[in-house]
XYZ file of C-alpha atoms in Angstrom:
745
model
C 0.027 0.006 -0.049
C 2.975 2.371 0.566
C 4.261 1.825 -3.104
C 2.209 4.634 -4.474
C 2.118 6.958 -1.371
C 5.267 6.263 0.614
C 6.679 9.762 0.237
C 3.349 11.375 1.403
C 2.989 9.008 4.361
C 6.588 9.372 5.324
C 6.445 13.146 5.175
C 3.335 13.336 7.323
C 4.545 10.817 9.833
C 7.961 12.431 10.202
C 6.214 15.811 10.927
C 4.054 14.178 13.482
C 7.040 12.337 15.057
C 8.831 15.665 15.645
C 5.865 16.949 17.670
C 5.297 13.667 19.592
C 6.538 13.786 23.213
C 6.124 10.124 23.729
C 9.771 8.948 23.071
C 8.772 5.333 22.377
C 6.104 6.097 19.891
C 8.265 8.811 18.351
C 11.036 6.167 17.915
C 8.636 3.645 16.283
C 7.418 6.224 13.950
C 11.016 7.210 12.955
C 12.006 3.592 12.410
C 8.986 2.880 10.239
C 9.533 5.961 8.211
C 13.195 5.193 7.682
C 12.335 1.768 6.509
C 9.721 3.157 3.996
C 12.139 5.821 2.745
C 14.933 3.350 2.316
C 12.885 1.240 -0.053
C 12.622 -1.707 2.108
C 8.958 -1.276 3.037
C 8.187 -4.930 3.332
C 4.930 -6.199 4.788
C 6.413 -5.956 8.255
C 7.542 -2.412 7.902
C 4.185 -1.349 6.429
C 2.346 -2.879 9.333
C 4.646 -1.134 11.718
C 4.177 2.310 10.234
C 0.380 1.771 10.100
C 0.197 0.553 13.619
C 2.239 3.494 14.834
C 0.004 5.925 12.944
C -3.070 4.310 14.370
C -1.720 4.604 17.939
C -0.866 8.292 17.291
C -4.514 8.762 16.085
C -5.879 7.334 19.209
C -3.494 9.425 21.354
C -3.721 12.741 19.604
C -6.584 12.617 17.214
C -4.254 13.960 14.437
C -5.179 12.949 10.856
C -2.547 14.970 8.773
C -1.152 11.738 7.279
C -4.438 10.636 6.004
C -5.146 14.102 4.441
C -1.832 14.051 2.748
C -2.518 10.558 1.374
C -6.058 11.088 0.149
C -5.956 14.754 -1.098
C -2.663 15.226 -2.696
C -4.153 16.100 -6.123
C -6.542 18.652 -4.544
C -3.776 20.193 -2.508
C -1.583 20.885 -5.621
C -4.710 22.068 -7.544
C -5.621 24.422 -4.724
C -2.237 25.896 -4.718
C -2.327 26.414 -8.514
C -5.672 28.013 -8.333
C -4.626 30.228 -5.473
C -1.552 31.486 -7.280
C -2.040 34.748 -9.154
C -0.441 34.716 -12.592
C 1.315 38.056 -12.798
C 2.172 37.765 -16.514
C -1.286 37.759 -17.937
C -1.601 40.835 -20.266
C -4.615 42.416 -18.429
C -5.199 46.147 -18.337
C -5.805 47.118 -14.828
C -9.002 49.356 -14.438
C -9.698 50.294 -10.882
C -13.321 51.454 -11.591
C -14.288 47.965 -12.948
C -13.658 46.557 -9.495
C -16.148 48.716 -7.775
C -19.045 46.609 -6.370
C -22.384 47.389 -7.918
C -25.976 46.298 -7.390
C -26.599 42.591 -8.245
C -28.390 41.580 -11.505
C -31.396 40.410 -9.463
C -33.230 39.042 -12.527
C -30.277 36.927 -13.688
C -29.708 35.866 -10.171
C -33.361 34.907 -9.692
C -33.190 32.800 -12.892
C -30.062 31.036 -11.988
C -31.350 30.245 -8.439
C -34.591 28.875 -9.872
C -32.729 26.652 -12.272
C -30.660 25.349 -9.345
C -33.670 24.762 -7.249
C -32.960 27.322 -4.573
C -36.466 28.439 -3.749
C -35.759 30.885 -1.020
C -33.021 32.610 -2.966
C -35.289 32.776 -6.029
C -38.041 34.392 -4.077
C -35.547 36.725 -2.382
C -33.976 37.989 -5.695
C -37.314 38.140 -7.630
C -38.959 40.112 -4.811
C -38.323 43.500 -6.408
C -39.311 42.374 -9.882
C -42.718 42.894 -11.328
C -43.061 39.315 -12.362
C -45.646 38.033 -9.942
C -48.545 37.831 -12.425
C -47.003 36.434 -15.592
C -43.925 35.864 -17.676
C -40.889 38.110 -17.268
C -39.686 40.686 -19.728
C -36.787 38.382 -20.351
C -38.968 36.595 -22.759
C -38.314 38.202 -26.183
C -41.447 36.728 -27.665
C -43.693 38.251 -25.108
C -44.631 41.716 -26.293
C -48.236 41.712 -24.926
C -49.880 40.240 -21.972
C -51.308 36.745 -22.528
C -54.991 36.235 -22.738
C -56.146 33.780 -20.042
C -59.932 33.152 -19.823
C -62.340 31.128 -17.702
C -64.826 28.855 -19.607
C -68.108 28.519 -17.841
C -70.570 27.737 -20.626
C -70.962 25.034 -23.231
C -70.720 27.330 -26.251
C -67.338 28.667 -25.274
C -66.057 25.218 -24.361
C -67.200 23.926 -27.845
C -65.406 26.709 -29.442
C -62.140 25.992 -27.529
C -62.467 22.316 -28.469
C -62.751 23.156 -32.356
C -59.873 25.579 -32.048
C -57.714 22.858 -30.560
C -58.815 20.418 -33.225
C -58.033 22.930 -35.922
C -54.611 23.576 -34.578
C -53.815 19.912 -34.681
C -52.143 19.947 -31.265
C -52.752 21.523 -27.955
C -51.423 21.557 -24.341
C -53.507 20.073 -21.652
C -53.117 20.374 -17.838
C -55.285 19.362 -14.913
C -55.689 20.895 -11.410
C -56.584 18.708 -8.635
C -56.880 18.577 -4.815
C -54.079 16.065 -4.401
C -50.571 15.154 -5.540
C -51.502 11.446 -5.693
C -53.078 10.955 -9.112
C -54.906 7.831 -7.969
C -56.771 9.699 -5.162
C -56.985 13.215 -6.563
C -60.350 14.860 -7.490
C -60.417 16.878 -10.607
C -60.795 20.711 -10.000
C -60.291 21.855 -13.476
C -58.756 21.538 -16.889
C -56.650 24.132 -18.815
C -56.128 24.111 -22.602
C -53.731 26.071 -24.845
C -53.437 25.731 -28.665
C -51.645 28.933 -29.454
C -49.009 31.062 -27.637
C -50.428 33.884 -25.735
C -53.795 32.365 -25.251
C -55.239 29.743 -22.884
C -58.355 28.817 -21.089
C -59.223 27.209 -17.803
C -62.349 25.011 -17.523
C -63.272 24.780 -13.736
C -65.242 21.808 -12.671
C -64.705 21.164 -9.012
C -64.451 24.501 -7.144
C -66.469 24.182 -3.977
C -66.030 27.381 -2.001
C -68.769 29.842 -0.956
C -69.508 32.257 -3.642
C -67.927 30.015 -6.410
C -69.446 30.633 -9.933
C -71.658 28.028 -11.496
C -69.439 25.633 -13.404
C -70.094 23.126 -16.140
C -70.993 19.692 -14.780
C -68.391 16.924 -15.339
C -70.790 15.162 -17.755
C -70.691 18.263 -20.066
C -66.918 18.191 -19.997
C -66.879 14.481 -20.966
C -69.273 15.153 -23.802
C -67.379 18.133 -25.251
C -63.742 17.367 -24.327
C -63.829 13.539 -24.393
C -63.856 12.957 -28.126
C -60.976 15.536 -28.617
C -58.776 13.907 -25.932
C -59.472 10.434 -27.345
C -58.674 11.511 -30.964
C -55.172 10.236 -31.704
C -54.931 12.514 -34.726
C -54.782 15.634 -32.550
C -51.459 15.840 -30.719
C -51.550 16.223 -26.884
C -48.784 18.113 -25.043
C -48.219 18.036 -21.316
C -45.804 18.565 -18.516
C -45.519 15.364 -16.532
C -48.432 14.157 -18.570
C -48.593 10.723 -16.879
C -50.254 12.514 -13.886
C -52.825 14.032 -16.125
C -53.532 10.801 -17.832
C -54.416 9.170 -14.444
C -56.683 11.996 -13.296
C -58.477 12.367 -16.611
C -59.032 8.529 -16.929
C -60.472 8.323 -13.361
C -62.926 11.024 -14.375
C -64.011 9.267 -17.607
C -61.684 10.985 -20.045
C -59.387 8.747 -21.963
C -56.400 10.393 -23.811
C -54.806 9.099 -26.864
C -52.274 10.805 -29.280
C -49.693 12.021 -26.894
C -47.272 14.255 -28.871
C -44.765 15.493 -26.295
C -44.133 15.445 -22.525
C -42.038 18.466 -21.938
C -40.601 17.070 -18.779
C -39.360 13.977 -20.463
C -38.141 16.034 -23.427
C -36.061 18.191 -21.013
C -34.665 14.984 -19.472
C -33.594 13.764 -22.837
C -31.827 17.115 -23.607
C -30.099 17.076 -20.206
C -30.380 14.043 -17.983
C -28.276 15.652 -15.179
C -30.638 18.609 -14.266
C -31.439 19.148 -10.717
C -35.133 19.791 -11.460
C -37.532 19.084 -14.367
C -40.388 21.070 -12.922
C -42.166 23.511 -15.259
C -41.090 26.558 -13.292
C -37.438 25.672 -13.616
C -37.723 24.803 -17.365
C -39.742 28.040 -18.192
C -37.135 30.171 -16.519
C -34.156 28.566 -18.248
C -35.566 27.990 -21.745
C -38.222 30.782 -22.069
C -36.957 33.424 -19.561
C -40.334 33.227 -17.874
C -41.041 33.139 -14.207
C -44.242 31.345 -13.686
C -46.794 31.925 -10.893
C -45.664 29.758 -7.999
C -48.225 27.394 -6.583
C -47.904 28.906 -3.164
C -48.829 32.239 -4.532
C -52.278 30.846 -5.458
C -52.906 28.310 -2.725
C -50.963 29.946 0.237
C -48.093 28.528 2.357
C -47.691 26.338 5.313
C -50.583 25.819 7.608
C -52.482 28.389 5.542
C -52.313 26.465 2.229
C -55.566 25.356 0.774
C -56.314 22.920 -2.037
C -57.282 24.505 -5.277
C -60.978 23.524 -5.031
C -61.110 26.214 -2.257
C -59.327 28.970 -4.152
C -60.974 31.662 -6.191
C -61.614 30.622 -9.810
C -60.094 33.753 -11.169
C -56.911 33.300 -9.398
C -56.645 29.615 -10.311
C -57.398 30.634 -13.974
C -54.301 32.801 -14.168
C -52.162 30.007 -12.653
C -53.686 27.029 -14.561
C -53.930 28.640 -17.965
C -50.473 29.894 -17.668
C -49.297 26.327 -17.007
C -50.859 25.054 -20.153
C -49.698 28.006 -22.348
C -46.060 27.810 -21.052
C -46.147 24.024 -21.607
C -47.178 24.631 -25.163
C -44.297 27.039 -25.698
C -41.863 24.737 -24.018
C -42.856 22.091 -26.539
C -42.411 24.553 -29.478
C -38.835 25.105 -28.089
C -38.002 21.443 -27.328
C -39.084 19.848 -30.614
C -36.443 21.414 -32.724
C -33.863 20.961 -30.003
C -34.553 17.219 -29.877
C -34.273 16.983 -33.683
C -31.084 18.998 -33.678
C -29.475 16.936 -30.818
C -30.470 13.680 -32.712
C -32.865 12.777 -29.866
C -36.142 12.985 -31.660
C -36.042 9.325 -32.505
C -35.273 8.447 -28.923
C -38.340 10.275 -27.834
C -40.513 8.944 -30.704
C -39.434 5.368 -30.284
C -38.646 4.880 -26.744
C -39.457 7.449 -24.032
C -42.626 8.838 -25.595
C -44.325 5.551 -26.253
C -43.539 4.068 -22.800
C -45.422 6.813 -20.948
C -48.910 5.558 -21.506
C -47.669 2.033 -20.772
C -46.238 3.225 -17.370
C -49.567 4.937 -16.708
C -51.391 1.779 -17.250
C -49.010 -0.231 -14.987
C -49.548 2.324 -12.244
C -53.301 2.228 -12.648
C -53.368 -1.618 -12.419
C -51.382 -1.560 -9.158
C -50.534 -4.742 -7.348
C -52.161 -6.581 -4.494
C -50.498 -7.176 -1.060
C -51.699 -9.623 1.678
C -52.156 -7.068 4.527
C -52.752 -9.892 7.122
C -49.525 -11.639 6.093
C -47.759 -8.252 6.528
C -49.062 -7.800 9.980
C -47.793 -11.286 11.012
C -44.459 -10.462 9.251
C -44.064 -7.227 11.241
C -44.308 -9.152 14.550
C -41.875 -11.770 13.342
C -39.404 -9.045 12.224
C -39.701 -7.270 15.425
C -38.702 -10.476 17.339
C -35.864 -10.744 14.944
C -34.731 -7.304 15.575
C -34.880 -7.721 19.284
C -32.644 -11.004 19.016
C -30.115 -9.031 16.785
C -29.940 -6.162 19.207
C -29.352 -8.620 22.074
C -26.528 -10.325 20.073
C -24.989 -6.912 19.242
C -25.030 -5.765 22.882
C -23.394 -8.966 23.821
C -20.596 -8.512 21.307
C -20.187 -4.851 22.407
C -19.982 -5.807 26.061
C -22.655 -3.218 27.094
C -26.185 -2.223 25.907
C -26.521 0.816 23.631
C -28.845 2.335 20.998
C -27.885 0.459 17.871
C -29.896 3.080 15.781
C -27.571 5.902 17.099
C -24.598 6.605 14.812
C -22.945 8.490 17.758
C -23.280 5.582 20.215
C -22.256 3.111 17.464
C -19.066 5.190 16.779
C -18.269 5.079 20.493
C -18.645 1.290 20.614
C -16.851 0.365 17.426
C -13.891 2.810 17.546
C -13.427 3.671 21.227
C -14.598 0.622 23.187
C -13.745 -2.078 20.604
C -10.805 -0.181 19.123
C -11.811 -1.037 15.499
C -9.942 0.914 12.764
C -12.097 3.949 11.666
C -12.568 4.505 7.980
C -13.586 7.718 6.132
C -15.313 10.702 7.702
C -18.837 11.922 6.882
C -19.116 14.813 4.509
C -21.356 16.856 6.720
C -20.485 16.262 10.290
C -16.751 15.331 9.676
C -17.046 12.374 12.066
C -16.046 8.802 11.370
C -18.693 7.095 9.248
C -20.640 4.045 10.297
C -22.193 3.524 6.854
C -22.608 0.155 5.016
C -19.334 0.383 3.244
C -17.412 1.000 6.519
C -19.259 -1.821 8.245
C -18.461 -4.166 5.313
C -14.795 -3.399 5.632
C -14.876 -4.001 9.340
C -16.719 -7.332 9.082
C -13.474 -9.184 8.794
C -12.145 -7.550 11.965
C -15.055 -8.047 14.279
C -18.332 -10.071 14.108
C -20.363 -7.080 15.382
C -20.058 -5.370 12.036
C -21.897 -8.077 10.096
C -24.463 -8.267 12.777
C -25.255 -4.523 12.571
C -25.462 -4.783 8.765
C -28.060 -7.604 9.252
C -29.905 -5.546 11.751
C -30.040 -2.435 9.549
C -31.347 -4.379 6.549
C -34.147 -5.990 8.581
C -35.068 -2.610 10.225
C -35.205 -0.970 6.851
C -37.334 -3.621 5.256
C -39.673 -3.570 8.254
C -40.064 0.238 8.363
C -40.052 0.987 4.614
C -42.268 -1.920 3.509
C -43.828 -4.332 6.034
C -45.175 -1.577 8.296
C -45.692 1.037 5.500
C -47.409 -0.896 2.819
C -50.701 -1.519 4.435
C -51.275 2.293 4.682
C -50.449 2.698 0.933
C -53.323 0.468 -0.101
C -55.720 2.452 -2.243
C -59.336 2.288 -0.711
C -61.002 2.312 -4.074
C -58.846 -0.463 -5.727
C -57.602 -2.370 -2.782
C -54.151 -2.365 -4.471
C -50.803 -0.593 -4.148
C -49.937 1.898 -6.904
C -46.278 2.741 -7.233
C -45.127 5.661 -9.372
C -42.658 5.081 -12.208
C -40.363 7.969 -13.075
C -39.063 8.260 -16.603
C -36.593 10.843 -15.382
C -35.463 8.735 -12.543
C -31.851 7.924 -13.591
C -29.353 9.856 -15.866
C -28.757 6.463 -17.798
C -32.307 6.294 -18.827
C -33.363 3.589 -16.114
C -36.702 3.974 -14.643
C -37.076 4.531 -10.887
C -40.134 4.010 -8.683
C -41.501 5.652 -5.537
C -44.436 5.749 -3.181
C -43.413 2.840 -2.546
C -40.174 2.087 -4.348
C -40.906 -1.467 -5.373
C -37.551 -1.634 -7.393
C -35.556 -1.583 -4.157
C -36.775 -4.729 -2.281
C -33.806 -7.117 -2.100
C -34.186 -10.268 -4.168
C -31.298 -12.196 -2.766
C -31.625 -11.822 1.084
C -33.987 -13.932 3.146
C -35.740 -10.852 4.596
C -36.168 -9.336 1.202
C -37.784 -12.528 -0.145
C -40.159 -12.570 2.779
C -41.317 -9.223 1.857
C -41.868 -10.280 -1.727
C -44.015 -13.111 -0.411
C -46.586 -10.669 0.592
C -47.217 -9.443 -2.952
C -49.927 -11.813 -4.345
C -51.804 -12.283 -7.509
C -55.604 -11.822 -7.570
C -57.740 -14.976 -7.277
C -57.765 -16.734 -10.627
C -54.564 -15.017 -11.797
C -50.866 -15.827 -11.633
C -47.634 -13.815 -11.805
C -45.435 -14.275 -14.859
C -41.952 -12.890 -14.365
C -39.729 -12.280 -17.453
C -36.164 -11.422 -16.701
C -33.469 -10.483 -19.231
C -30.558 -12.759 -18.673
C -27.258 -10.956 -18.125
C -28.563 -8.163 -20.470
C -25.846 -5.632 -19.582
C -23.091 -8.173 -20.441
C -24.765 -9.051 -23.634
C -25.028 -5.369 -24.444
C -21.183 -5.159 -23.657
C -20.513 -8.023 -26.014
C -22.370 -6.399 -28.882
C -20.775 -3.040 -28.338
C -17.256 -4.219 -28.110
C -17.519 -7.224 -30.355
C -15.105 -9.336 -28.374
C -14.903 -12.646 -30.178
C -14.716 -14.648 -26.910
C -17.777 -12.947 -25.323
C -19.769 -13.207 -28.529
C -18.961 -16.846 -29.144
C -19.869 -17.691 -25.547
C -23.355 -15.982 -25.750
C -24.146 -17.346 -29.208
C -23.208 -20.872 -27.821
C -25.367 -20.412 -24.850
C -22.510 -21.122 -22.457
C -22.220 -20.047 -18.845
C -20.424 -16.755 -19.370
C -19.003 -16.590 -15.996
C -17.400 -20.148 -16.329
C -16.205 -19.272 -19.792
C -14.644 -16.108 -18.268
C -12.922 -18.032 -15.448
C -11.596 -20.705 -17.770
C -9.974 -17.994 -20.016
C -8.606 -15.942 -17.182
C -7.257 -18.835 -15.131
C -6.089 -20.712 -18.303
C -7.922 -24.005 -17.556
C -10.554 -26.183 -19.211
C -14.096 -25.085 -18.427
C -14.715 -28.440 -16.686
C -11.910 -27.609 -14.330
C -13.450 -24.347 -13.193
C -14.072 -24.370 -9.366
C -16.975 -22.508 -7.752
C -14.514 -20.059 -6.349
C -13.024 -19.310 -9.860
C -16.478 -18.726 -11.243
C -17.422 -16.363 -8.330
C -14.327 -14.221 -9.070
C -14.964 -14.124 -12.765
C -18.521 -13.149 -12.100
C -17.481 -10.312 -9.894
C -15.133 -8.932 -12.616
C -17.709 -9.543 -15.389
C -20.081 -7.272 -13.620
C -17.559 -5.047 -11.988
C -15.973 -3.789 -15.255
C -19.404 -2.434 -16.149
C -19.057 -0.031 -13.235
C -15.320 0.575 -13.432
C -14.523 -1.592 -10.461
C -11.132 -0.851 -9.110
C -8.658 -3.490 -7.841
C -8.984 -2.302 -4.290
C -12.787 -2.754 -4.440
C -12.426 -6.232 -6.079
C -9.900 -7.156 -3.369
C -12.310 -5.940 -0.590
C -15.444 -7.653 -2.009
C -13.817 -10.872 -2.870
C -11.551 -11.184 0.206
C -8.373 -11.298 -1.833
C -5.171 -9.409 -1.648
C -4.830 -6.179 -3.726
C -2.032 -7.734 -5.788
C -4.251 -10.717 -6.629
C -7.063 -8.423 -7.652
C -4.750 -6.407 -9.784
C -3.370 -9.482 -11.529
C -6.883 -10.907 -12.085
C -8.128 -7.741 -13.707
C -5.001 -7.583 -15.971
C -5.478 -11.138 -16.941
C -9.184 -10.492 -17.806
C -8.272 -7.554 -20.060
C -5.349 -9.615 -21.669
C -7.866 -12.347 -22.544
C -10.683 -9.946 -23.640
C -8.723 -7.284 -25.267
C -11.666 -5.868 -27.061
C -13.389 -5.101 -23.799
C -10.326 -2.959 -22.785
C -10.289 -1.300 -26.181
C -14.046 -0.445 -25.998
C -13.684 1.045 -22.496
C -10.665 3.187 -23.524
C -12.405 4.348 -26.636
C -15.481 5.526 -24.596
C -13.330 7.207 -22.133
C -11.428 8.977 -24.905
C -14.808 9.944 -26.553
C -16.102 11.278 -23.237
C -12.928 13.348 -22.692
C -13.284 14.802 -26.252
C -17.021 15.427 -26.395
C -18.011 15.545 -22.701
C -20.879 13.409 -23.668
C -21.616 9.737 -24.630
C -24.530 8.072 -26.263
C -26.242 4.651 -25.992
C -26.626 2.315 -28.881
C -30.070 3.939 -29.679
C -28.867 7.543 -29.482
C -29.656 8.573 -25.817
C -27.173 11.167 -24.784
C -25.587 11.945 -21.425
C -23.403 14.900 -20.799
C -20.391 15.155 -18.607
C -19.470 18.822 -18.444
C -17.004 18.270 -15.646
C -14.713 16.562 -18.091
C -14.125 19.991 -19.686
C -13.619 21.758 -16.339
C -10.732 22.089 -13.984
C -11.896 19.662 -11.220
C -10.210 17.254 -9.032
C -8.890 14.059 -10.850
C -11.221 11.856 -8.628
C -14.207 13.812 -9.952
C -13.095 13.319 -13.622
C -12.407 9.590 -12.934
C -15.850 9.166 -11.502
C -17.377 10.802 -14.573
C -15.331 8.601 -16.977
C -16.565 5.476 -15.128
C -20.148 6.645 -15.400
C -19.585 7.398 -19.144
C -18.727 3.859 -19.818
C -21.490 2.566 -17.619
C -24.091 4.803 -19.274
C -23.326 3.317 -22.812
C -24.025 -0.174 -21.338
C -26.784 0.323 -18.734
C -28.438 3.060 -20.822
C -28.575 0.698 -23.856
C -30.067 -2.007 -21.679
C -32.622 0.464 -20.294
C -33.689 1.329 -23.890
C -34.098 -2.226 -24.778
C -36.340 -2.779 -21.767
C -38.536 0.311 -22.591
C -38.960 -0.788 -26.122
C -39.801 -4.280 -25.104
C -42.363 -2.944 -22.695
C -44.023 -0.970 -25.496
C -43.984 -3.976 -27.881
C -45.330 -6.357 -25.172
C -48.058 -3.826 -24.184
C -49.217 -3.555 -27.867
C -49.013 -7.265 -28.468
C -51.149 -8.047 -25.367
C -53.722 -5.439 -26.474
C -53.885 -6.916 -30.008
C -54.691 -10.409 -28.655
C -57.379 -9.083 -26.266
C -55.570 -10.693 -23.415
C -56.737 -9.820 -19.775
C -53.141 -9.954 -18.719
C -51.827 -6.719 -17.122
C -48.231 -5.503 -16.879
C -47.627 -4.528 -13.199
C -44.008 -3.801 -12.379
C -40.702 -3.189 -14.175
C -37.655 -3.892 -11.952
C -34.756 -2.793 -14.201
C -34.308 -6.099 -16.234
C -37.491 -7.729 -15.009
C -41.178 -7.403 -16.106
C -43.860 -8.778 -13.763
C -47.300 -9.458 -15.228
C -50.521 -10.604 -13.664
C -52.086 -13.168 -15.963
C -55.393 -15.224 -15.892
C -54.585 -18.892 -14.946
C -55.524 -20.164 -18.368
C -53.372 -17.672 -20.325
C -50.118 -18.046 -18.357
C -48.276 -20.147 -20.977
C -49.468 -18.162 -24.018
C -48.690 -14.808 -22.319
C -45.292 -15.974 -21.292
C -44.543 -16.990 -24.880
C -45.675 -13.674 -26.179
C -43.595 -11.687 -23.697
C -40.550 -13.755 -24.439
C -40.992 -13.145 -28.088
C -41.239 -9.468 -27.764
C -38.388 -9.098 -25.260
C -35.981 -11.407 -27.195
C -36.957 -9.816 -30.582
C -36.821 -6.169 -29.643
C -33.507 -5.600 -31.288
C -30.939 -7.503 -33.375
C -27.599 -7.653 -31.691
C -24.397 -9.579 -32.315
C -25.420 -11.995 -29.531
C -28.975 -13.219 -28.696
C -31.123 -11.665 -25.957
C -32.299 -14.237 -23.622
C -35.233 -14.221 -21.206
C -35.669 -16.305 -18.080
C -39.280 -16.759 -16.938
C -41.077 -18.103 -13.830
C -44.741 -18.488 -13.002
C -46.253 -18.334 -9.497
C -48.897 -17.015 -7.062
C -46.578 -14.667 -5.166
C -43.829 -12.421 -6.132
C -41.356 -14.483 -4.196
C -42.200 -17.639 -6.152
C -41.193 -15.889 -9.408
C -38.014 -14.280 -8.039
């Protein structure tokens, strides 16, 4: 370990030794440093130096040696940045250094883009922008016309105008953020910039104007929304699809979701909210929700707010969404992303909406029994942890845990937390300590069980929808920069599939009576994508032959016949096969596989020697990322890495380069899954099947299928998933059928 940092260690240790009053400890430090500087830092000398430094840490709390070791690059960069170059030919003008008033409009726009709400409000407070778009919008030379529609004739006229325009923006206002529970308060429409209308339907305060009944809205607006020939535009349109469907209004013909379009244009944004997008792309500060509904305890739902006030807010939302679409469509085409939206991210939106609407059933009684069982398990784990610690303490308290691990038990502390600058007790630290003391593994087990109990077992019953009796998760098309979907409320993609506790939770997810679950899981899809992208003949041949790819890799790396590969050889090969997708370092491989760092280094080198095309591909992507600060998936999705063209720490750039390589692989796999979902959904609809797609967990699709259709539906889904794209290697799908989610895991 001193090979790469002996000088830094030695310098820091020598400085500490000079200040150390304990003669014996100082002598040990000096001796260890001398050995390191003399180039004879064998294992014994390394251990001596580390032991002396650890003792010094305990005695004095000094960590200078660690700072020198870990932050050498940042230190040199900081010195360079702090050094004034006196030879730059700059004309010195004193007056230009005078501090003037801030550009409040520019600051407000910047803070809004960054998501700093308080600062946005502070710097926009002196601007006259509270009732509409700002003057920064060059296209806005007159105040927009926002109107309330309260009669059938006006609504009919607006419907015909939208139909004549061929596309329009639609937005809903409701009384809840949960689309599966929300009641419709009103609908806003915009077919031309500068004009929009709001159709109230559910305002219920005293003095509210007479509004059109919902049945009239269905009669007039329903055919327009259902007409696929007229394009619909929305911001986070999936929410509106749910609300409108639950109120008898089906929507077809989606043209653009501006939130998803913004994600395709820049998948690393902090916010994809309309307010942020409008400010950045249109120079418009939209009316904040709080300005209409109030703040904090005084906030009301929109059904209790004056119709005129909601009209300004809701109509603006629709009109600004329309103008965002007009800005984004040419940008998507110019960036080569229009096909990604048209073929992948756009078509998957209604599929996700249907999946969310179907929901999934859970056995509430089983969850109650499971909660009691898990509580007993937690009590047993706590008792065991207390016994190993030699005293009782609050296992859930990081402060008390630090005292037990590092003070009482004397375990080696790892990195510090970013916020509190105290020694971390996170999962990575505990995994590293697991080999030193059994308490670490026990704490990890306790934390997993506690998280599953609190996040799922105890929380799921409260999330059961009273109308449907099922749980409805939300899938997010903008969830991950690679293009992967994420889910929330609850996050059903995060339930462990390999731990006993995670499998117990999955057991509570059950199919309706007369139905079964059919799970279809892409087999090693990311490795297959890698084989296609790099074209390595060994990997391609293995996948085409249907071989065990990990056994084939182990045989090649260890230089033995496949029949001679041991389980340990295969395990290490599997770790590297998947690890290279994420830029696994030799130190991480050594830590996770329990091998020496030199062994891990040799294993990785042997891997790349045998699979040279993989190394070439990785280096090519890294070079491309450095050059363009961006990479694309096989199907054209782009991810930008601006930090690669900035002066940042080497560690930050290296992290970006690893992410760039991973994006081309994981992003392509995510694109394949989305396209497969769209194809499977269409094929099921064409057959008239009663099967329903419920969940997507990255490489897996979970469907609920009538008992008599299980085989046919499984064959259909397999055909669509395996045939979604033609690669150099075949796509393969593993399938299981069962009554519970656990049975098909």
